[in-house]
């Protein structure tokens, strides 16, 4: 089954404790993205990657890092999380000429 | 920069009512337009899309027409069901499908 998976689905952590949210897709897609969803703001893109070792900033990249060492994986790293990064995070992937497929989401709470 | 504006919700309807959710956009160039749906507790799913002016996207009884002259992509359904209750996002892409600009989402609540 074609899918985008994210782990963990739920995470509660404390300010400053580094964390990684993993994202994996099994569709051999070139493009992968991370979004955050906040009430009243919709979805905003954090980072995206057009292929292995090629990443670029989206609209709200501050406080986040990404890497794309393999085509299927695109982890999101928060090196020093802060409470304003409490949000619902979605990973997405797409091929060159197709729509984006979204993962189920990761709900992060930073206290 | 690009932007998408959609009507605020929640939109509350009775089953079998007609649905319209308005969406207008601002973009340089000629974007592709999308409607995504998010059911409670789930990720986003593509509902329909249109890639050029006057195209009509349709799926599951929902329709939207790409209107370049009014920069709009309104979502419509003739008869909603309780199972249509969800959040609907209008989005555009003018830099390839890798980047999407979303509206803020409109919650639809359908009662029996």
PDB file of N, CA, C and O in Angstrom, chain B residues 24-99:
ATOM      1  N   UNK B  24     -10.524  32.054  -3.030  1.00  0.00           N
ATOM      2  CA  UNK B  24      -9.885  32.934  -4.009  1.00  0.00           C
ATOM      3  C   UNK B  24      -8.390  32.908  -3.781  1.00  0.00           C
ATOM      4  O   UNK B  24      -7.919  32.577  -2.690  1.00  0.00           O
ATOM      5  N   UNK B  25      -7.643  33.259  -4.797  1.00  0.00           N
ATOM      6  CA  UNK B  25      -6.198  33.128  -4.688  1.00  0.00           C
ATOM      7  C   UNK B  25      -5.496  34.329  -5.316  1.00  0.00           C
ATOM      8  O   UNK B  25      -6.059  35.055  -6.140  1.00  0.00           O
ATOM      9  N   UNK B  26      -4.254  34.484  -4.911  1.00  0.00           N
ATOM     10  CA  UNK B  26      -3.342  35.457  -5.513  1.00  0.00           C
ATOM     11  C   UNK B  26      -2.065  34.716  -5.838  1.00  0.00           C
ATOM     12  O   UNK B  26      -1.510  34.033  -4.976  1.00  0.00           O
ATOM     13  N   UNK B  27      -1.648  34.801  -7.088  1.00  0.00           N
ATOM     14  CA  UNK B  27      -0.428  34.105  -7.487  1.00  0.00           C
ATOM     15  C   UNK B  27       0.181  34.782  -8.690  1.00  0.00           C
ATOM     16  O   UNK B  27      -0.522  35.378  -9.503  1.00  0.00           O
ATOM     17  N   UNK B  28       1.486  34.676  -8.789  1.00  0.00           N
ATOM     18  CA  UNK B  28       2.160  35.101 -10.012  1.00  0.00           C
ATOM     19  C   UNK B  28       2.148  33.909 -10.952  1.00  0.00           C
ATOM     20  O   UNK B  28       2.320  32.786 -10.539  1.00  0.00           O
ATOM     21  N   UNK B  29       1.893  34.134 -12.207  1.00  0.00           N
ATOM     22  CA  UNK B  29       1.880  33.005 -13.122  1.00  0.00           C
ATOM     23  C   UNK B  29       0.554  32.282 -13.133  1.00  0.00           C
ATOM     24  O   UNK B  29      -0.493  32.839 -12.804  1.00  0.00           O
ATOM     25  N   UNK B  30       0.622  31.002 -13.462  1.00  0.00           N
ATOM     26  CA  UNK B  30      -0.593  30.205 -13.661  1.00  0.00           C
ATOM     27  C   UNK B  30      -0.534  28.972 -12.779  1.00  0.00           C
ATOM     28  O   UNK B  30      -0.046  27.922 -13.183  1.00  0.00           O
ATOM     29  N   UNK B  31      -1.063  29.096 -11.565  1.00  0.00           N
ATOM     30  CA  UNK B  31      -0.923  27.993 -10.613  1.00  0.00           C
ATOM     31  C   UNK B  31      -1.861  26.833 -10.911  1.00  0.00           C
ATOM     32  O   UNK B  31      -2.854  26.986 -11.627  1.00  0.00           O
ATOM     33  N   UNK B  32      -1.547  25.696 -10.346  1.00  0.00           N
ATOM     34  CA  UNK B  32      -2.502  24.596 -10.229  1.00  0.00           C
ATOM     35  C   UNK B  32      -3.259  24.797  -8.925  1.00  0.00           C
ATOM     36  O   UNK B  32      -2.711  25.310  -7.945  1.00  0.00           O
ATOM     37  N   UNK B  33      -4.511  24.381  -8.911  1.00  0.00           N
ATOM     38  CA  UNK B  33      -5.370  24.600  -7.749  1.00  0.00           C
ATOM     39  C   UNK B  33      -5.891  23.267  -7.234  1.00  0.00           C
ATOM     40  O   UNK B  33      -6.158  22.343  -8.015  1.00  0.00           O
ATOM     41  N   UNK B  34      -6.040  23.199  -5.906  1.00  0.00           N
ATOM     42  CA  UNK B  34      -6.399  21.943  -5.254  1.00  0.00           C
ATOM     43  C   UNK B  34      -7.411  22.198  -4.135  1.00  0.00           C
ATOM     44  O   UNK B  34      -7.435  23.263  -3.528  1.00  0.00           O
ATOM     45  N   UNK B  35      -8.200  21.178  -3.878  1.00  0.00           N
ATOM     46  CA  UNK B  35      -8.944  21.082  -2.636  1.00  0.00           C
ATOM     47  C   UNK B  35      -8.504  19.798  -1.928  1.00  0.00           C
ATOM     48  O   UNK B  35      -8.512  18.707  -2.525  1.00  0.00           O
ATOM     49  N   UNK B  36      -8.096  19.978  -0.664  1.00  0.00           N
ATOM     50  CA  UNK B  36      -7.763  18.846   0.191  1.00  0.00           C
ATOM     51  C   UNK B  36      -8.813  18.750   1.294  1.00  0.00           C
ATOM     52  O   UNK B  36      -9.388  19.763   1.722  1.00  0.00           O
ATOM     53  N   UNK B  37      -9.029  17.531   1.786  1.00  0.00           N
ATOM     54  CA  UNK B  37      -9.974  17.305   2.876  1.00  0.00           C
ATOM     55  C   UNK B  37      -9.246  16.604   4.023  1.00  0.00           C
ATOM     56  O   UNK B  37      -8.387  15.733   3.798  1.00  0.00           O
ATOM     57  N   UNK B  38      -9.556  17.040   5.236  1.00  0.00           N
ATOM     58  CA  UNK B  38      -8.969  16.437   6.436  1.00  0.00           C
ATOM     59  C   UNK B  38     -10.096  15.953   7.336  1.00  0.00           C
ATOM     60  O   UNK B  38     -10.800  16.763   7.939  1.00  0.00           O
ATOM     61  N   UNK B  39     -10.248  14.646   7.427  1.00  0.00           N
ATOM     62  CA  UNK B  39     -11.235  14.066   8.334  1.00  0.00           C
ATOM     63  C   UNK B  39     -10.658  14.054   9.750  1.00  0.00           C
ATOM     64  O   UNK B  39      -9.429  14.046   9.929  1.00  0.00           O
ATOM     65  N   UNK B  40     -11.508  14.045  10.748  1.00  0.00           N
ATOM     66  CA  UNK B  40     -11.028  14.127  12.131  1.00  0.00           C
ATOM     67  C   UNK B  40      -9.943  13.101  12.443  1.00  0.00           C
ATOM     68  O   UNK B  40     -10.102  11.903  12.198  1.00  0.00           O
ATOM     69  N   UNK B  41      -8.829  13.584  12.979  1.00  0.00           N
ATOM     70  CA  UNK B  41      -7.748  12.698  13.399  1.00  0.00           C
ATOM     71  C   UNK B  41      -6.900  12.138  12.279  1.00  0.00           C
ATOM     72  O   UNK B  41      -6.058  11.261  12.523  1.00  0.00           O
ATOM     73  N   UNK B  42      -7.107  12.623  11.067  1.00  0.00           N
ATOM     74  CA  UNK B  42      -6.360  12.070   9.937  1.00  0.00           C
ATOM     75  C   UNK B  42      -5.524  13.142   9.241  1.00  0.00           C
ATOM     76  O   UNK B  42      -5.654  14.337   9.509  1.00  0.00           O
ATOM     77  N   UNK B  43      -4.684  12.686   8.318  1.00  0.00           N
ATOM     78  CA  UNK B  43      -3.930  13.609   7.478  1.00  0.00           C
ATOM     79  C   UNK B  43      -4.795  14.137   6.348  1.00  0.00           C
ATOM     80  O   UNK B  43      -5.978  13.831   6.252  1.00  0.00           O
ATOM     81  N   UNK B  44      -4.183  14.943   5.495  1.00  0.00           N
ATOM     82  CA  UNK B  44      -4.925  15.534   4.381  1.00  0.00           C
ATOM     83  C   UNK B  44      -4.979  14.567   3.201  1.00  0.00           C
ATOM     84  O   UNK B  44      -4.013  13.853   2.924  1.00  0.00           O
ATOM     85  N   UNK B  45      -6.118  14.581   2.521  1.00  0.00           N
ATOM     86  CA  UNK B  45      -6.275  13.785   1.309  1.00  0.00           C
ATOM     87  C   UNK B  45      -6.669  14.708   0.178  1.00  0.00           C
ATOM     88  O   UNK B  45      -7.493  15.612   0.370  1.00  0.00           O
ATOM     89  N   UNK B  46      -6.115  14.470  -0.993  1.00  0.00           N
ATOM     90  CA  UNK B  46      -6.510  15.265  -2.145  1.00  0.00           C
ATOM     91  C   UNK B  46      -7.947  14.944  -2.507  1.00  0.00           C
ATOM     92  O   UNK B  46      -8.314  13.782  -2.689  1.00  0.00           O
ATOM     93  N   UNK B  47      -8.762  15.979  -2.641  1.00  0.00           N
ATOM     94  CA  UNK B  47     -10.149  15.789  -3.027  1.00  0.00           C
ATOM     95  C   UNK B  47     -10.316  15.985  -4.540  1.00  0.00           C
ATOM     96  O   UNK B  47     -10.914  15.166  -5.222  1.00  0.00           O
ATOM     97  N   UNK B  48      -9.771  17.082  -5.053  1.00  0.00           N
ATOM     98  CA  UNK B  48      -9.828  17.331  -6.485  1.00  0.00           C
ATOM     99  C   UNK B  48      -8.803  18.394  -6.851  1.00  0.00           C
ATOM    100  O   UNK B  48      -8.281  19.086  -5.979  1.00  0.00           O
ATOM    101  N   UNK B  49      -8.545  18.506  -8.145  1.00  0.00           N
ATOM    102  CA  UNK B  49      -7.567  19.491  -8.594  1.00  0.00           C
ATOM    103  C   UNK B  49      -7.929  19.991  -9.984  1.00  0.00           C
ATOM    104  O   UNK B  49      -8.716  19.356 -10.708  1.00  0.00           O
ATOM    105  N   UNK B  50      -7.339  21.124 -10.357  1.00  0.00           N
ATOM    106  CA  UNK B  50      -7.477  21.687 -11.699  1.00  0.00           C
ATOM    107  C   UNK B  50      -6.166  22.372 -12.045  1.00  0.00           C
ATOM    108  O   UNK B  50      -5.589  23.076 -11.213  1.00  0.00           O
ATOM    109  N   UNK B  51      -5.691  22.155 -13.230  1.00  0.00           N
ATOM    110  CA  UNK B  51      -4.358  22.637 -13.574  1.00  0.00           C
ATOM    111  C   UNK B  51      -4.353  23.830 -14.525  1.00  0.00           C
ATOM    112  O   UNK B  51      -3.302  24.438 -14.727  1.00  0.00           O
ATOM    113  N   UNK B  52      -5.486  24.158 -15.123  1.00  0.00           N
ATOM    114  CA  UNK B  52      -5.508  25.330 -15.989  1.00  0.00           C
ATOM    115  C   UNK B  52      -6.891  25.957 -15.985  1.00  0.00           C
ATOM    116  O   UNK B  52      -7.880  25.349 -15.559  1.00  0.00           O
ATOM    117  N   UNK B  53      -6.943  27.172 -16.490  1.00  0.00           N
ATOM    118  CA  UNK B  53      -8.185  27.939 -16.480  1.00  0.00           C
ATOM    119  C   UNK B  53      -9.322  27.171 -17.154  1.00  0.00           C
ATOM    120  O   UNK B  53      -9.123  26.512 -18.175  1.00  0.00           O
ATOM    121  N   UNK B  54     -10.492  27.262 -16.545  1.00  0.00           N
ATOM    122  CA  UNK B  54     -11.745  26.648 -16.998  1.00  0.00           C
ATOM    123  C   UNK B  54     -11.803  25.142 -16.774  1.00  0.00           C
ATOM    124  O   UNK B  54     -12.825  24.516 -17.064  1.00  0.00           O
ATOM    125  N   UNK B  55     -10.725  24.548 -16.267  1.00  0.00           N
ATOM    126  CA  UNK B  55     -10.774  23.134 -15.880  1.00  0.00           C
ATOM    127  C   UNK B  55     -11.757  22.969 -14.736  1.00  0.00           C
ATOM    128  O   UNK B  55     -11.843  23.808 -13.845  1.00  0.00           O
ATOM    129  N   UNK B  56     -12.467  21.847 -14.730  1.00  0.00           N
ATOM    130  CA  UNK B  56     -13.324  21.501 -13.599  1.00  0.00           C
ATOM    131  C   UNK B  56     -12.784  20.232 -12.976  1.00  0.00           C
ATOM    132  O   UNK B  56     -12.651  19.208 -13.639  1.00  0.00           O
ATOM    133  N   UNK B  57     -12.464  20.314 -11.700  1.00  0.00           N
ATOM    134  CA  UNK B  57     -12.095  19.127 -10.949  1.00  0.00           C
ATOM    135  C   UNK B  57     -13.330  18.555 -10.273  1.00  0.00           C
ATOM    136  O   UNK B  57     -14.211  19.301  -9.848  1.00  0.00           O
ATOM    137  N   UNK B  58     -13.398  17.230 -10.187  1.00  0.00           N
ATOM    138  CA  UNK B  58     -14.559  16.623  -9.533  1.00  0.00           C
ATOM    139  C   UNK B  58     -14.166  15.298  -8.895  1.00  0.00           C
ATOM    140  O   UNK B  58     -13.285  14.589  -9.398  1.00  0.00           O
ATOM    141  N   UNK B  59     -14.836  14.992  -7.781  1.00  0.00           N
ATOM    142  CA  UNK B  59     -14.577  13.744  -7.080  1.00  0.00           C
ATOM    143  C   UNK B  59     -15.611  13.586  -5.976  1.00  0.00           C
ATOM    144  O   UNK B  59     -15.918  14.561  -5.272  1.00  0.00           O
ATOM    145  N   UNK B  60     -16.150  12.414  -5.804  1.00  0.00           N
ATOM    146  CA  UNK B  60     -17.092  12.092  -4.718  1.00  0.00           C
ATOM    147  C   UNK B  60     -18.271  13.059  -4.657  1.00  0.00           C
ATOM    148  O   UNK B  60     -18.781  13.356  -3.571  1.00  0.00           O
ATOM    149  N   UNK B  61     -18.687  13.588  -5.789  1.00  0.00           N
ATOM    150  CA  UNK B  61     -19.819  14.511  -5.825  1.00  0.00           C
ATOM    151  C   UNK B  61     -19.427  15.966  -5.627  1.00  0.00           C
ATOM    152  O   UNK B  61     -20.256  16.859  -5.783  1.00  0.00           O
ATOM    153  N   UNK B  62     -18.175  16.218  -5.289  1.00  0.00           N
ATOM    154  CA  UNK B  62     -17.671  17.583  -5.151  1.00  0.00           C
ATOM    155  C   UNK B  62     -17.150  18.077  -6.507  1.00  0.00           C
ATOM    156  O   UNK B  62     -16.617  17.301  -7.292  1.00  0.00           O
ATOM    157  N   UNK B  63     -17.298  19.384  -6.727  1.00  0.00           N
ATOM    158  CA  UNK B  63     -16.800  19.998  -7.958  1.00  0.00           C
ATOM    159  C   UNK B  63     -16.189  21.354  -7.649  1.00  0.00           C
ATOM    160  O   UNK B  63     -16.616  22.028  -6.698  1.00  0.00           O
ATOM    161  N   UNK B  64     -15.226  21.754  -8.481  1.00  0.00           N
ATOM    162  CA  UNK B  64     -14.689  23.110  -8.401  1.00  0.00           C
ATOM    163  C   UNK B  64     -14.162  23.470  -9.776  1.00  0.00           C
ATOM    164  O   UNK B  64     -13.538  22.638 -10.433  1.00  0.00           O
ATOM    165  N   UNK B  65     -14.407  24.715 -10.203  1.00  0.00           N
ATOM    166  CA  UNK B  65     -13.980  25.173 -11.519  1.00  0.00           C
ATOM    167  C   UNK B  65     -12.944  26.269 -11.369  1.00  0.00           C
ATOM    168  O   UNK B  65     -13.139  27.223 -10.606  1.00  0.00           O
ATOM    169  N   UNK B  66     -11.857  26.138 -12.097  1.00  0.00           N
ATOM    170  CA  UNK B  66     -10.745  27.096 -12.084  1.00  0.00           C
ATOM    171  C   UNK B  66     -11.179  28.318 -12.883  1.00  0.00           C
ATOM    172  O   UNK B  66     -11.289  28.281 -14.104  1.00  0.00           O
ATOM    173  N   UNK B  67     -11.429  29.426 -12.195  1.00  0.00           N
ATOM    174  CA  UNK B  67     -11.878  30.666 -12.832  1.00  0.00           C
ATOM    175  C   UNK B  67     -10.757  31.687 -12.774  1.00  0.00           C
ATOM    176  O   UNK B  67     -10.516  32.311 -11.733  1.00  0.00           O
ATOM    177  N   UNK B  68     -10.066  31.855 -13.875  1.00  0.00           N
ATOM    178  CA  UNK B  68      -8.910  32.764 -13.900  1.00  0.00           C
ATOM    179  C   UNK B  68      -9.365  34.213 -13.804  1.00  0.00           C
ATOM    180  O   UNK B  68      -8.718  35.046 -13.167  1.00  0.00           O
ATOM    181  N   UNK B  69     -10.506  34.524 -14.418  1.00  0.00           N
ATOM    182  CA  UNK B  69     -10.948  35.929 -14.453  1.00  0.00           C
ATOM    183  C   UNK B  69     -11.325  36.449 -13.074  1.00  0.00           C
ATOM    184  O   UNK B  69     -11.192  37.643 -12.791  1.00  0.00           O
ATOM    185  N   UNK B  70     -11.789  35.540 -12.212  1.00  0.00           N
ATOM    186  CA  UNK B  70     -12.141  35.950 -10.849  1.00  0.00           C
ATOM    187  C   UNK B  70     -11.165  35.387  -9.822  1.00  0.00           C
ATOM    188  O   UNK B  70     -11.370  35.562  -8.617  1.00  0.00           O
ATOM    189  N   UNK B  71     -10.103  34.763 -10.271  1.00  0.00           N
ATOM    190  CA  UNK B  71      -9.102  34.079  -9.414  1.00  0.00           C
ATOM    191  C   UNK B  71      -9.784  33.306  -8.294  1.00  0.00           C
ATOM    192  O   UNK B  71      -9.511  33.509  -7.105  1.00  0.00           O
ATOM    193  N   UNK B  72     -10.686  32.424  -8.706  1.00  0.00           N
ATOM    194  CA  UNK B  72     -11.455  31.675  -7.720  1.00  0.00           C
ATOM    195  C   UNK B  72     -11.471  30.191  -8.038  1.00  0.00           C
ATOM    196  O   UNK B  72     -11.236  29.783  -9.190  1.00  0.00           O
ATOM    197  N   UNK B  73     -11.774  29.397  -7.010  1.00  0.00           N
ATOM    198  CA  UNK B  73     -11.846  27.941  -7.153  1.00  0.00           C
ATOM    199  C   UNK B  73     -12.812  27.446  -6.076  1.00  0.00           C
ATOM    200  O   UNK B  73     -12.455  26.720  -5.174  1.00  0.00           O
ATOM    201  N   UNK B  74     -14.061  27.811  -6.188  1.00  0.00           N
ATOM    202  CA  UNK B  74     -15.059  27.515  -5.170  1.00  0.00           C
ATOM    203  C   UNK B  74     -15.443  26.035  -5.207  1.00  0.00           C
ATOM    204  O   UNK B  74     -15.680  25.468  -6.277  1.00  0.00           O
ATOM    205  N   UNK B  75     -15.570  25.458  -4.028  1.00  0.00           N
ATOM    206  CA  UNK B  75     -15.947  24.046  -3.895  1.00  0.00           C
ATOM    207  C   UNK B  75     -17.459  23.938  -3.737  1.00  0.00           C
ATOM    208  O   UNK B  75     -18.046  24.664  -2.930  1.00  0.00           O
ATOM    209  N   UNK B  76     -18.067  23.013  -4.458  1.00  0.00           N
ATOM    210  CA  UNK B  76     -19.518  22.827  -4.398  1.00  0.00           C
ATOM    211  C   UNK B  76     -19.866  21.350  -4.334  1.00  0.00           C
ATOM    212  O   UNK B  76     -19.153  20.501  -4.856  1.00  0.00           O
ATOM    213  N   UNK B  77     -20.992  21.090  -3.661  1.00  0.00           N
ATOM    214  CA  UNK B  77     -21.567  19.748  -3.680  1.00  0.00           C
ATOM    215  C   UNK B  77     -23.074  19.900  -3.596  1.00  0.00           C
ATOM    216  O   UNK B  77     -23.570  20.671  -2.766  1.00  0.00           O
ATOM    217  N   UNK B  78     -23.772  19.159  -4.396  1.00  0.00           N
ATOM    218  CA  UNK B  78     -25.219  19.333  -4.501  1.00  0.00           C
ATOM    219  C   UNK B  78     -25.988  18.828  -3.293  1.00  0.00           C
ATOM    220  O   UNK B  78     -27.039  19.369  -2.949  1.00  0.00           O
ATOM    221  N   UNK B  79     -25.476  17.794  -2.620  1.00  0.00           N
ATOM    222  CA  UNK B  79     -26.218  17.189  -1.518  1.00  0.00           C
ATOM    223  C   UNK B  79     -25.216  16.592  -0.539  1.00  0.00           C
ATOM    224  O   UNK B  79     -24.663  15.513  -0.790  1.00  0.00           O
ATOM    225  N   UNK B  80     -24.982  17.291   0.579  1.00  0.00           N
ATOM    226  CA  UNK B  80     -23.951  16.821   1.512  1.00  0.00           C
ATOM    227  C   UNK B  80     -24.492  15.715   2.402  1.00  0.00           C
ATOM    228  O   UNK B  80     -25.694  15.612   2.640  1.00  0.00           O
ATOM    229  N   UNK B  81     -23.565  14.923   2.899  1.00  0.00           N
ATOM    230  CA  UNK B  81     -23.877  13.835   3.818  1.00  0.00           C
ATOM    231  C   UNK B  81     -23.146  14.070   5.141  1.00  0.00           C
ATOM    232  O   UNK B  81     -22.157  14.815   5.195  1.00  0.00           O
ATOM    233  N   UNK B  82     -23.612  13.403   6.170  1.00  0.00           N
ATOM    234  CA  UNK B  82     -22.951  13.528   7.476  1.00  0.00           C
ATOM    235  C   UNK B  82     -21.477  13.157   7.366  1.00  0.00           C
ATOM    236  O   UNK B  82     -20.614  13.780   7.991  1.00  0.00           O
ATOM    237  N   UNK B  83     -21.179  12.184   6.527  1.00  0.00           N
ATOM    238  CA  UNK B  83     -19.800  11.715   6.359  1.00  0.00           C
ATOM    239  C   UNK B  83     -18.897  12.742   5.678  1.00  0.00           C
ATOM    240  O   UNK B  83     -17.676  12.550   5.627  1.00  0.00           O
ATOM    241  N   UNK B  84     -19.476  13.815   5.168  1.00  0.00           N
ATOM    242  CA  UNK B  84     -18.670  14.893   4.559  1.00  0.00           C
ATOM    243  C   UNK B  84     -18.121  15.855   5.604  1.00  0.00           C
ATOM    244  O   UNK B  84     -17.342  16.761   5.275  1.00  0.00           O
ATOM    245  N   UNK B  85     -18.533  15.699   6.851  1.00  0.00           N
ATOM    246  CA  UNK B  85     -18.038  16.569   7.916  1.00  0.00           C
ATOM    247  C   UNK B  85     -16.529  16.433   8.031  1.00  0.00           C
ATOM    248  O   UNK B  85     -16.004  15.339   8.240  1.00  0.00           O
ATOM    249  N   UNK B  86     -15.842  17.546   7.861  1.00  0.00           N
ATOM    250  CA  UNK B  86     -14.377  17.527   7.797  1.00  0.00           C
ATOM    251  C   UNK B  86     -13.904  18.970   7.679  1.00  0.00           C
ATOM    252  O   UNK B  86     -14.708  19.901   7.628  1.00  0.00           O
ATOM    253  N   UNK B  87     -12.588  19.134   7.605  1.00  0.00           N
ATOM    254  CA  UNK B  87     -12.011  20.446   7.304  1.00  0.00           C
ATOM    255  C   UNK B  87     -11.526  20.425   5.859  1.00  0.00           C
ATOM    256  O   UNK B  87     -10.838  19.483   5.442  1.00  0.00           O
ATOM    257  N   UNK B  88     -11.878  21.445   5.104  1.00  0.00           N
ATOM    258  CA  UNK B  88     -11.538  21.528   3.689  1.00  0.00           C
ATOM    259  C   UNK B  88     -10.528  22.655   3.473  1.00  0.00           C
ATOM    260  O   UNK B  88     -10.719  23.776   3.940  1.00  0.00           O
ATOM    261  N   UNK B  89      -9.458  22.328   2.764  1.00  0.00           N
ATOM    262  CA  UNK B  89      -8.390  23.285   2.491  1.00  0.00           C
ATOM    263  C   UNK B  89      -8.279  23.526   0.990  1.00  0.00           C
ATOM    264  O   UNK B  89      -8.159  22.583   0.210  1.00  0.00           O
ATOM    265  N   UNK B  90      -8.281  24.778   0.642  1.00  0.00           N
ATOM    266  CA  UNK B  90      -7.972  25.183  -0.727  1.00  0.00           C
ATOM    267  C   UNK B  90      -6.465  25.447  -0.796  1.00  0.00           C
ATOM    268  O   UNK B  90      -5.878  25.968   0.166  1.00  0.00           O
ATOM    269  N   UNK B  91      -5.838  25.093  -1.902  1.00  0.00           N
ATOM    270  CA  UNK B  91      -4.389  25.267  -2.001  1.00  0.00           C
ATOM    271  C   UNK B  91      -3.995  25.542  -3.441  1.00  0.00           C
ATOM    272  O   UNK B  91      -4.729  25.194  -4.375  1.00  0.00           O
ATOM    273  N   UNK B  92      -2.841  26.145  -3.610  1.00  0.00           N
ATOM    274  CA  UNK B  92      -2.316  26.369  -4.947  1.00  0.00           C
ATOM    275  C   UNK B  92      -0.845  25.985  -5.001  1.00  0.00           C
ATOM    276  O   UNK B  92      -0.148  25.961  -3.986  1.00  0.00           O
ATOM    277  N   UNK B  93      -0.397  25.714  -6.208  1.00  0.00           N
ATOM    278  CA  UNK B  93       1.007  25.428  -6.432  1.00  0.00           C
ATOM    279  C   UNK B  93       1.416  26.065  -7.749  1.00  0.00           C
ATOM    280  O   UNK B  93       0.824  25.773  -8.781  1.00  0.00           O
ATOM    281  N   UNK B  94       2.412  26.928  -7.690  1.00  0.00           N
ATOM    282  CA  UNK B  94       2.919  27.467  -8.953  1.00  0.00           C
ATOM    283  C   UNK B  94       4.418  27.235  -9.108  1.00  0.00           C
ATOM    284  O   UNK B  94       5.060  27.809  -9.966  1.00  0.00           O
ATOM    285  N   UNK B  95       4.971  26.384  -8.228  1.00  0.00           N
ATOM    286  CA  UNK B  95       6.383  26.028  -8.345  1.00  0.00           C
ATOM    287  C   UNK B  95       6.537  24.516  -8.372  1.00  0.00           C
ATOM    288  O   UNK B  95       7.428  23.963  -7.779  1.00  0.00           O
ATOM    289  N   UNK B  96       5.637  23.886  -9.066  1.00  0.00           N
ATOM    290  CA  UNK B  96       5.669  22.425  -9.063  1.00  0.00           C
ATOM    291  C   UNK B  96       4.949  21.884  -7.858  1.00  0.00           C
ATOM    292  O   UNK B  96       4.688  22.594  -6.897  1.00  0.00           O
ATOM    293  N   UNK B  97       4.641  20.645  -7.878  1.00  0.00           N
ATOM    294  CA  UNK B  97       3.807  20.071  -6.825  1.00  0.00           C
ATOM    295  C   UNK B  97       4.535  19.938  -5.485  1.00  0.00           C
ATOM    296  O   UNK B  97       3.933  19.545  -4.500  1.00  0.00           O
ATOM    297  N   UNK B  98       5.810  20.273  -5.460  1.00  0.00           N
ATOM    298  CA  UNK B  98       6.536  20.116  -4.216  1.00  0.00           C
ATOM    299  C   UNK B  98       6.182  21.175  -3.193  1.00  0.00           C
ATOM    300  O   UNK B  98       6.400  20.984  -2.007  1.00  0.00           O
ATOM    301  N   UNK B  99       5.639  22.293  -3.607  1.00  0.00           N
ATOM    302  CA  UNK B  99       5.306  23.355  -2.664  1.00  0.00           C
ATOM    303  C   UNK B  99       3.857  23.758  -2.846  1.00  0.00           C
ATOM    304  O   UNK B  99       3.415  24.038  -3.950  1.00  0.00           O
TER     305      UNK B  99
END
